[in-house]
Amino acid sequence: MKSILVITLLFLSTFLYAEDNVTALEPEETLSESIESNTWQYYRVELDEPADLTVKLRKVKGNADVYVVSSRKPTQAFHECAPRKVGSRAETCRMKSETSNIWYVGVFGQQDSTYDLKIESEGFTGQPSSQYEVGAR
């Protein structure tokens, strides 16, 4: 039983922390992507200095959700922002941080989906926090 637990933990830690399936994104970049049901796509945003970061998931066809966190790849259980809303064509996460320059964005396909993902950043303007919104844009 102990060996199964160790193997499982090694697999999970490799999956969660491996950078090989993470796409680097630059602020102000927009990507048009597709994703299969029950799969993740991960992105890494590295900023030159602490900043307000806005992650926009738009033009969703299907059902995909965005997750954002500053320390590692997000999961459905580990994230700082996840505005999950069934049927929404738009989700936005606004993150403020004085210390983090590296952010991870995950998009999870609840079903086969297409979407646009845009990253925006500007100088830090407020207290550390996270905020989300959903809509039909």
N, CA, C and O of each residue as an XYZ file, in Angstrom:
548
protein
N       0.821     -1.191      0.000
C       0.000      0.000      0.000
C       0.866      1.255      0.000
O       0.563      2.230     -0.688
N       1.957      1.221      0.787
C       2.839      2.377      0.883
C       3.483      2.691     -0.470
O       3.615      3.860     -0.830
N       3.882      1.665     -1.222
C       4.520      1.892     -2.521
C       3.539      2.510     -3.519
O       3.940      3.336     -4.339
N       2.277      2.129     -3.465
C       1.269      2.724     -4.349
C       1.103      4.200     -4.031
O       0.995      5.018     -4.944
N       1.082      4.551     -2.765
C       0.959      5.946     -2.355
C       2.153      6.755     -2.831
O       1.980      7.868     -3.327
N       3.359      6.222     -2.691
C       4.573      6.921     -3.129
C       4.555      7.123     -4.630
O       4.866      8.217     -5.101
N       4.204      6.111     -5.388
C       4.138      6.220     -6.841
C       3.081      7.244     -7.243
O       3.316      8.056     -8.139
N       1.937      7.215     -6.601
C       0.876      8.184     -6.901
C       1.341      9.600     -6.614
O       1.118     10.493     -7.431
N       1.977      9.827     -5.481
C       2.467     11.160     -5.134
C       3.542     11.628     -6.110
O       3.559     12.800     -6.487
N       4.439     10.734     -6.525
C       5.449     11.105     -7.508
C       4.817     11.491     -8.836
O       5.225     12.472     -9.457
N       3.827     10.728     -9.271
C       3.130     11.039    -10.515
C       2.447     12.400    -10.423
O       2.585     13.231    -11.320
N       1.715     12.621     -9.342
C       1.004     13.885     -9.183
C       1.959     15.072     -9.100
O       1.701     16.108     -9.713
N       3.041     14.947     -8.365
C       3.984     16.062     -8.252
C       4.642     16.341     -9.599
O       4.867     17.501     -9.942
N       4.951     15.309    -10.360
C       5.516     15.506    -11.692
C       4.519     16.207    -12.595
O       4.884     17.135    -13.317
N       3.271     15.778    -12.564
C       2.244     16.393    -13.410
C       1.994     17.841    -13.022
O       1.919     18.709    -13.892
N       1.865     18.113    -11.730
C       1.525     19.462    -11.284
C       2.650     20.454    -11.477
O       2.387     21.633    -11.714
N       3.890     20.021    -11.385
C       5.004     20.956    -11.420
C       5.799     20.927    -12.717
O       6.627     21.810    -12.942
N       5.575     19.949    -13.566
C       6.328     19.866    -14.817
C       6.008     21.057    -15.707
O       4.853     21.462    -15.838
N       7.044     21.607    -16.312
C       6.881     22.762    -17.187
C       6.749     22.362    -18.657
O       6.532     23.224    -19.508
N       6.875     21.074    -18.970
C       6.895     20.670    -20.367
C       5.560     20.845    -21.073
O       5.536     20.904    -22.302
N       4.476     20.929    -20.368
C       3.184     21.126    -21.025
C       2.592     22.492    -20.658
O       1.379     22.639    -20.510
N       3.481     23.490    -20.515
C       3.068     24.851    -20.193
C       3.534     25.764    -21.320
O       4.711     25.758    -21.681
N       2.609     26.551    -21.878
C       2.920     27.489    -22.943
C       3.210     28.859    -22.340
O       2.421     29.368    -21.544
N       4.333     29.455    -22.714
C       4.664     30.796    -22.234
C       3.824     31.826    -22.987
O       3.683     31.761    -24.208
N       3.269     32.777    -22.234
C       2.484     33.862    -22.827
C       3.074     35.198    -22.409
O       3.587     35.343    -21.299
N       2.999     36.159    -23.295
C       3.425     37.523    -22.996
C       2.194     38.375    -22.722
O       1.132     38.136    -23.296
N       2.333     39.372    -21.845
C       1.209     40.306    -21.654
C       0.806     40.935    -22.988
O       1.647     41.193    -23.849
N      -0.467     41.169    -23.134
C      -1.094     41.739    -24.338
C      -1.193     40.743    -25.473
O      -1.590     41.118    -26.576
N      -0.848     39.498    -25.246
C      -0.962     38.466    -26.266
C      -2.350     37.833    -26.199
O      -2.892     37.624    -25.113
N      -2.921     37.527    -27.367
C      -4.204     36.828    -27.441
C      -3.993     35.546    -28.240
O      -3.395     35.557    -29.316
N      -4.492     34.453    -27.697
C      -4.422     33.164    -28.383
C      -5.826     32.663    -28.678
O      -6.737     32.846    -27.870
N      -6.002     32.041    -29.818
C      -7.235     31.314    -30.133
C      -6.895     29.835    -30.059
O      -6.002     29.360    -30.759
N      -7.615     29.107    -29.204
C      -7.268     27.721    -28.925
C      -8.500     26.834    -28.968
O      -9.635     27.312    -28.957
N      -8.251     25.530    -29.017
C      -9.310     24.543    -28.831
C      -8.826     23.564    -27.773
O      -7.626     23.377    -27.577
N      -9.785     22.943    -27.097
C      -9.450     22.016    -26.029
C     -10.456     20.869    -26.037
O     -11.635     21.065    -26.332
N      -9.983     19.686    -25.715
C     -10.868     18.524    -25.655
C     -11.499     18.408    -24.274
O     -11.003     18.963    -23.294
N     -12.583     17.689    -24.224
C     -13.302     17.455    -22.975
C     -12.393     16.797    -21.936
O     -11.611     15.901    -22.254
N     -12.512     17.259    -20.687
C     -11.785     16.707    -19.540
C     -10.270     16.791    -19.670
O      -9.558     15.912    -19.184
N      -9.774     17.835    -20.318
C      -8.332     18.047    -20.418
C      -7.988     19.469    -19.986
O      -8.853     20.342    -19.922
N      -6.710     19.680    -19.692
C      -6.178     20.978    -19.285
C      -5.242     21.522    -20.349
O      -4.566     20.762    -21.043
N      -5.206     22.840    -20.473
C      -4.149     23.545    -21.188
C      -3.597     24.567    -20.212
O      -4.354     25.288    -19.563
N      -2.259     24.629    -20.109
C      -1.618     25.505    -19.141
C      -0.773     26.561    -19.827
O      -0.183     26.330    -20.883
N      -0.731     27.731    -19.196
C       0.031     28.869    -19.690
C       0.794     29.481    -18.520
O       0.353     29.421    -17.373
N       1.947     30.071    -18.832
C       2.776     30.726    -17.817
C       3.027     32.152    -18.279
O       3.443     32.385    -19.414
N       2.771     33.100    -17.391
C       2.987     34.513    -17.682
C       4.048     35.018    -16.721
O       3.878     34.941    -15.504
N       5.141     35.535    -17.265
C       6.198     36.093    -16.427
C       6.257     37.595    -16.673
O       6.443     38.049    -17.802
N       6.096     38.354    -15.594
C       6.093     39.811    -15.675
C       7.444     40.351    -15.209
O       8.112     39.734    -14.380
N       7.840     41.500    -15.744
C       9.110     42.113    -15.359
C       9.099     42.615    -13.920
O      10.138     42.664    -13.262
N       7.921     42.985    -13.442
C       7.762     43.503    -12.085
C       6.348     43.197    -11.621
O       5.486     42.892    -12.445
N       6.090     43.272    -10.318
C       4.721     43.044     -9.845
C       3.743     43.976    -10.575
O       4.045     45.145    -10.816
N       2.593     43.449    -10.913
C       1.635     44.225    -11.705
C       0.229     43.672    -11.501
O       0.046     42.559    -11.008
N      -0.751     44.468    -11.889
C      -2.122     43.991    -11.983
C      -2.199     43.127    -13.239
O      -1.768     43.547    -14.313
N      -2.737     41.944    -13.104
C      -2.839     41.011    -14.222
C      -4.305     40.718    -14.478
O      -5.052     40.415    -13.548
N      -4.722     40.807    -15.735
C      -6.080     40.466    -16.127
C      -6.014     39.322    -17.130
O      -5.323     39.413    -18.145
N      -6.725     38.265    -16.843
C      -6.799     37.099    -17.720
C      -8.221     37.018    -18.237
O      -9.165     36.904    -17.455
N      -8.379     37.075    -19.556
C      -9.709     37.070    -20.171
C      -9.886     35.825    -21.036
O      -9.114     35.585    -21.965
N     -10.901     35.047    -20.723
C     -11.312     33.911    -21.535
C     -12.557     34.374    -22.279
O     -13.569     34.681    -21.647
N     -12.506     34.432    -23.605
C     -13.587     35.003    -24.398
C     -13.990     34.073    -25.540
O     -13.280     33.128    -25.885
N     -15.140     34.371    -26.105
C     -15.651     33.662    -27.283
C     -15.657     32.149    -27.075
O     -15.313     31.385    -27.976
N     -16.048     31.737    -25.887
C     -16.070     30.311    -25.570
C     -17.217     29.645    -26.318
O     -18.372     30.052    -26.197
N     -16.887     28.630    -27.081
C     -17.884     27.772    -27.718
C     -17.686     26.395    -27.131
O     -16.641     25.775    -27.332
N     -18.668     25.915    -26.413
C     -18.551     24.692    -25.641
C     -18.628     25.082    -24.179
O     -19.438     25.929    -23.803
N     -17.790     24.470    -23.347
C     -17.757     24.804    -21.929
C     -16.325     24.646    -21.432
O     -15.852     23.533    -21.201
N     -15.644     25.778    -21.272
C     -14.278     25.801    -20.756
C     -14.210     26.807    -19.618
O     -14.897     27.829    -19.640
N     -13.381     26.515    -18.628
C     -13.231     27.388    -17.470
C     -11.773     27.795    -17.309
O     -10.866     27.026    -17.626
N     -11.555     29.020    -16.809
C     -10.204     29.531    -16.584
C      -9.898     29.518    -15.085
O     -10.760     29.809    -14.256
N      -8.649     29.173    -14.758
C      -8.152     29.139    -13.387
C      -6.806     29.865    -13.362
O      -5.996     29.696    -14.274
N      -6.563     30.671    -12.328
C      -5.314     31.426    -12.238
C      -4.732     31.271    -10.840
O      -5.460     31.291     -9.847
N      -3.399     31.114    -10.773
C      -2.704     31.026     -9.489
C      -1.264     31.499     -9.695
O      -0.743     31.458    -10.810
N      -0.635     31.943     -8.622
C       0.701     32.523     -8.763
C       1.850     31.555     -8.522
O       2.978     31.873     -8.895
N       1.634     30.425     -7.937
C       2.773     29.620     -7.520
C       3.035     28.344     -8.324
O       4.165     27.856     -8.347
N       2.034     27.812     -8.967
C       2.182     26.571     -9.737
C       0.966     26.419    -10.635
O       0.059     27.251    -10.615
N       0.956     25.356    -11.418
C      -0.193     25.135    -12.293
C      -1.452     24.971    -11.442
O      -1.438     24.247    -10.446
N      -2.528     25.634    -11.826
C      -3.770     25.514    -11.053
C      -4.466     24.178    -11.287
O      -4.234     23.487    -12.279
N      -5.319     23.852    -10.339
C      -6.208     22.704    -10.469
C      -7.604     23.191    -10.102
O      -7.787     24.348     -9.723
N      -8.576     22.312    -10.214
C      -9.925     22.702     -9.810
C      -9.994     22.932     -8.308
O     -10.876     23.650     -7.838
N      -9.084     22.338     -7.547
C      -9.078     22.521     -6.094
C      -8.084     23.587     -5.634
O      -8.250     24.143     -4.548
N      -7.050     23.886     -6.436
C      -6.016     24.832     -6.041
C      -5.930     25.959     -7.067
O      -5.411     25.770     -8.167
N      -6.438     27.118     -6.701
C      -6.416     28.283     -7.578
C      -6.700     29.530     -6.742
O      -7.205     29.437     -5.624
N      -6.373     30.684     -7.290
C      -6.685     31.948     -6.633
C      -7.893     32.619     -7.281
O      -8.559     33.447     -6.659
N      -8.165     32.265     -8.508
C      -9.326     32.809     -9.208
C      -9.856     31.742    -10.158
O      -9.095     31.121    -10.900
N     -11.173     31.538    -10.125
C     -11.832     30.577    -11.015
C     -13.308     30.935    -11.094
O     -14.099     30.458    -10.280
N     -13.696     31.768    -12.061
C     -15.081     32.233    -12.119
C     -16.071     31.253    -12.734
O     -17.115     31.685    -13.221
N     -15.796     29.981    -12.733
C     -16.614     28.945    -13.378
C     -18.099     29.293    -13.427
O     -18.738     29.511    -12.398
N     -18.626     29.338    -14.637
C     -20.048     29.617    -14.820
C     -20.506     28.835    -16.040
O     -20.039     29.089    -17.151
N     -21.399     27.904    -15.849
C     -21.904     27.077    -16.947
C     -22.614     27.966    -17.962
O     -23.451     28.793    -17.600
N     -22.275     27.787    -19.224
C     -22.944     28.510    -20.297
C     -22.387     29.891    -20.566
O     -22.861     30.571    -21.476
N     -21.394     30.328    -19.804
C     -20.819     31.650    -20.021
C     -19.882     31.618    -21.217
O     -19.145     30.652    -21.416
N     -19.916     32.672    -22.001
C     -19.001     32.787    -23.131
C     -17.803     33.653    -22.783
O     -16.915     33.847    -23.613
N     -17.769     34.185    -21.537
C     -16.657     35.042    -21.130
C     -16.412     34.920    -19.630
O     -17.350     34.930    -18.833
N     -15.142     34.805    -19.259
C     -14.745     34.804    -17.854
C     -13.499     35.667    -17.730
O     -12.644     35.669    -18.617
N     -13.399     36.403    -16.619
C     -12.253     37.278    -16.394
C     -11.745     37.106    -14.974
O     -12.528     37.069    -14.025
N     -10.443     37.003    -14.836
C      -9.790     37.031    -13.523
C      -8.900     38.263    -13.474
O      -8.097     38.507    -14.375
N      -9.059     39.032    -12.406
C      -8.198     40.193    -12.178
C      -7.389     39.930    -10.912
O      -7.947     39.765     -9.827
N      -6.090     39.893    -11.063
C      -5.196     39.576     -9.962
C      -4.324     40.788     -9.645
O      -3.857     41.479    -10.550
N      -4.111     41.037     -8.359
C      -3.227     42.102     -7.902
C      -2.205     41.477     -6.975
O      -2.553     40.728     -6.062
N      -0.939     41.792     -7.215
C       0.084     41.205     -6.368
C       1.286     42.137     -6.270
O       1.761     42.674     -7.271
N       1.758     42.314     -5.061
C       2.969     43.105     -4.853
C       4.215     42.264     -5.043
O       5.294     42.811     -5.272
N       4.094     40.952     -4.953
C       5.296     40.119     -4.927
C       5.426     39.131     -6.080
O       6.551     38.806     -6.459
N       4.360     38.652     -6.642
C       4.466     37.594     -7.641
C       4.676     38.155     -9.039
O       3.932     39.025     -9.489
N       5.697     37.648     -9.720
C       5.947     38.028    -11.106
C       5.626     36.890    -12.060
O       5.645     37.074    -13.277
N       5.332     35.708    -11.513
C       5.035     34.545    -12.350
C       3.627     34.071    -12.020
O       3.291     33.827    -10.861
N       2.812     33.946    -13.059
C       1.425     33.501    -12.907
C       1.193     32.311    -13.812
O       1.749     32.225    -14.907
N       0.376     31.407    -13.349
C      -0.023     30.252    -14.148
C      -1.511     30.342    -14.432
O      -2.312     30.648    -13.550
N      -1.862     30.070    -15.676
C      -3.249     30.080    -16.116
C      -3.564     28.686    -16.627
O      -2.809     28.119    -17.417
N      -4.668     28.141    -16.179
C      -5.117     26.850    -16.669
C      -6.502     26.991    -17.272
O      -7.361     27.676    -16.716
N      -6.717     26.358    -18.386
C      -8.050     26.292    -18.988
C      -8.444     24.825    -18.979
O      -7.726     23.971    -19.499
N      -9.590     24.545    -18.383
C     -10.095     23.172    -18.306
C     -11.307     23.046    -19.211
O     -12.244     23.839    -19.119
N     -11.288     22.045    -20.089
C     -12.416     21.797    -20.988
C     -13.441     20.906    -20.309
O     -13.223     19.704    -20.152
N     -14.550     21.492    -19.910
C     -15.647     20.676    -19.376
C     -16.238     19.819    -20.501
O     -16.781     18.741    -20.263
N     -16.117     20.329    -21.734
C     -16.484     19.599    -22.947
C     -15.590     20.137    -24.056
O     -14.883     21.122    -23.844
N     -15.602     19.518    -25.234
C     -14.814     20.029    -26.348
C     -15.195     21.490    -26.562
O     -16.377     21.820    -26.653
N     -14.181     22.373    -26.643
C     -14.445     23.809    -26.678
C     -13.397     24.541    -27.505
O     -12.295     24.040    -27.729
N     -13.763     25.732    -27.951
C     -12.806     26.683    -28.514
C     -12.928     27.962    -27.696
O     -13.970     28.238    -27.102
N     -11.835     28.747    -27.674
C     -11.837     29.969    -26.881
C     -10.706     30.894    -27.314
O      -9.763     30.471    -27.983
N     -10.813     32.151    -26.927
C      -9.732     33.120    -27.030
C      -9.260     33.406    -25.615
O     -10.074     33.545    -24.702
N      -7.956     33.495    -25.432
C      -7.370     33.803    -24.139
C      -6.483     35.026    -24.299
O      -5.578     35.038    -25.134
N      -6.742     36.059    -23.497
C      -5.952     37.292    -23.565
C      -5.400     37.609    -22.181
O      -6.095     37.490    -21.172
N      -4.134     38.016    -22.159
C      -3.446     38.407    -20.939
C      -3.157     39.899    -21.023
O      -2.609     40.375    -22.017
N      -3.525     40.638    -19.979
C      -3.229     42.064    -19.914
C      -2.535     42.353    -18.582
O      -2.821     41.700    -17.578
N      -1.630     43.323    -18.571
C      -1.017     43.721    -17.307
C      -0.750     45.216    -17.331
O      -0.539     45.826    -18.379
N      -0.768     45.780    -16.123
C      -0.390     47.186    -15.955
C       0.187     47.340    -14.565
O       0.021     46.462    -13.718
N       0.860     48.445    -14.327
C       1.527     48.666    -13.046
C       0.624     48.398    -11.860
O      -0.585     48.621    -11.928
N       1.203     47.925    -10.783
C       0.448     47.581     -9.579
C      -0.277     48.808     -9.050
O       0.322     49.871     -8.886
N      -1.585     48.655     -8.780
C      -2.391     49.806     -8.359
C      -3.172     49.592     -7.079
O      -3.921     50.485     -6.681
N      -3.037     48.462     -6.419
C      -3.888     48.262     -5.241
C      -3.412     47.179     -4.315
O      -2.306     46.659     -4.464
N      -4.243     46.839     -3.359
C      -3.951     45.804     -2.384
C      -3.989     44.434     -3.042
O      -4.767     44.221     -3.972
N      -3.159     43.496     -2.576
C      -3.200     42.140     -3.129
C      -4.596     41.535     -2.976
O      -5.175     41.550     -1.889
N      -5.116     41.016     -4.054
C      -6.440     40.398     -4.026
C      -6.689     39.691     -5.338
O      -5.861     39.728     -6.247
N      -7.826     39.052     -5.426
C      -8.271     38.503     -6.701
C      -9.749     38.814     -6.856
O     -10.480     38.962     -5.877
N     -10.165     38.908     -8.089
C     -11.556     39.241     -8.396
C     -11.893     38.542     -9.706
O     -11.033     38.365    -10.569
N     -13.143     38.151     -9.840
C     -13.524     37.520    -11.085
C     -14.861     38.063    -11.566
O     -15.629     38.652    -10.805
N     -15.113     37.848    -12.844
C     -16.429     38.196    -13.392
C     -16.736     37.237    -14.521
O     -15.837     36.671    -15.143
N     -18.005     37.067    -14.770
C     -18.447     36.204    -15.864
C     -19.454     36.986    -16.681
O     -20.068     37.935    -16.193
N     -19.617     36.582    -17.920
C     -20.572     37.291    -18.777
C     -20.835     36.514    -20.037
O     -20.385     35.378    -20.185
N     -21.557     37.120    -20.940
C     -21.945     36.460    -22.182
C     -21.288     37.093    -23.400
O     -21.833     37.017    -24.501
N     -20.151     37.705    -23.224
C     -19.467     38.354    -24.358
C     -18.765     37.359    -25.225
O     -18.142     37.735    -26.218
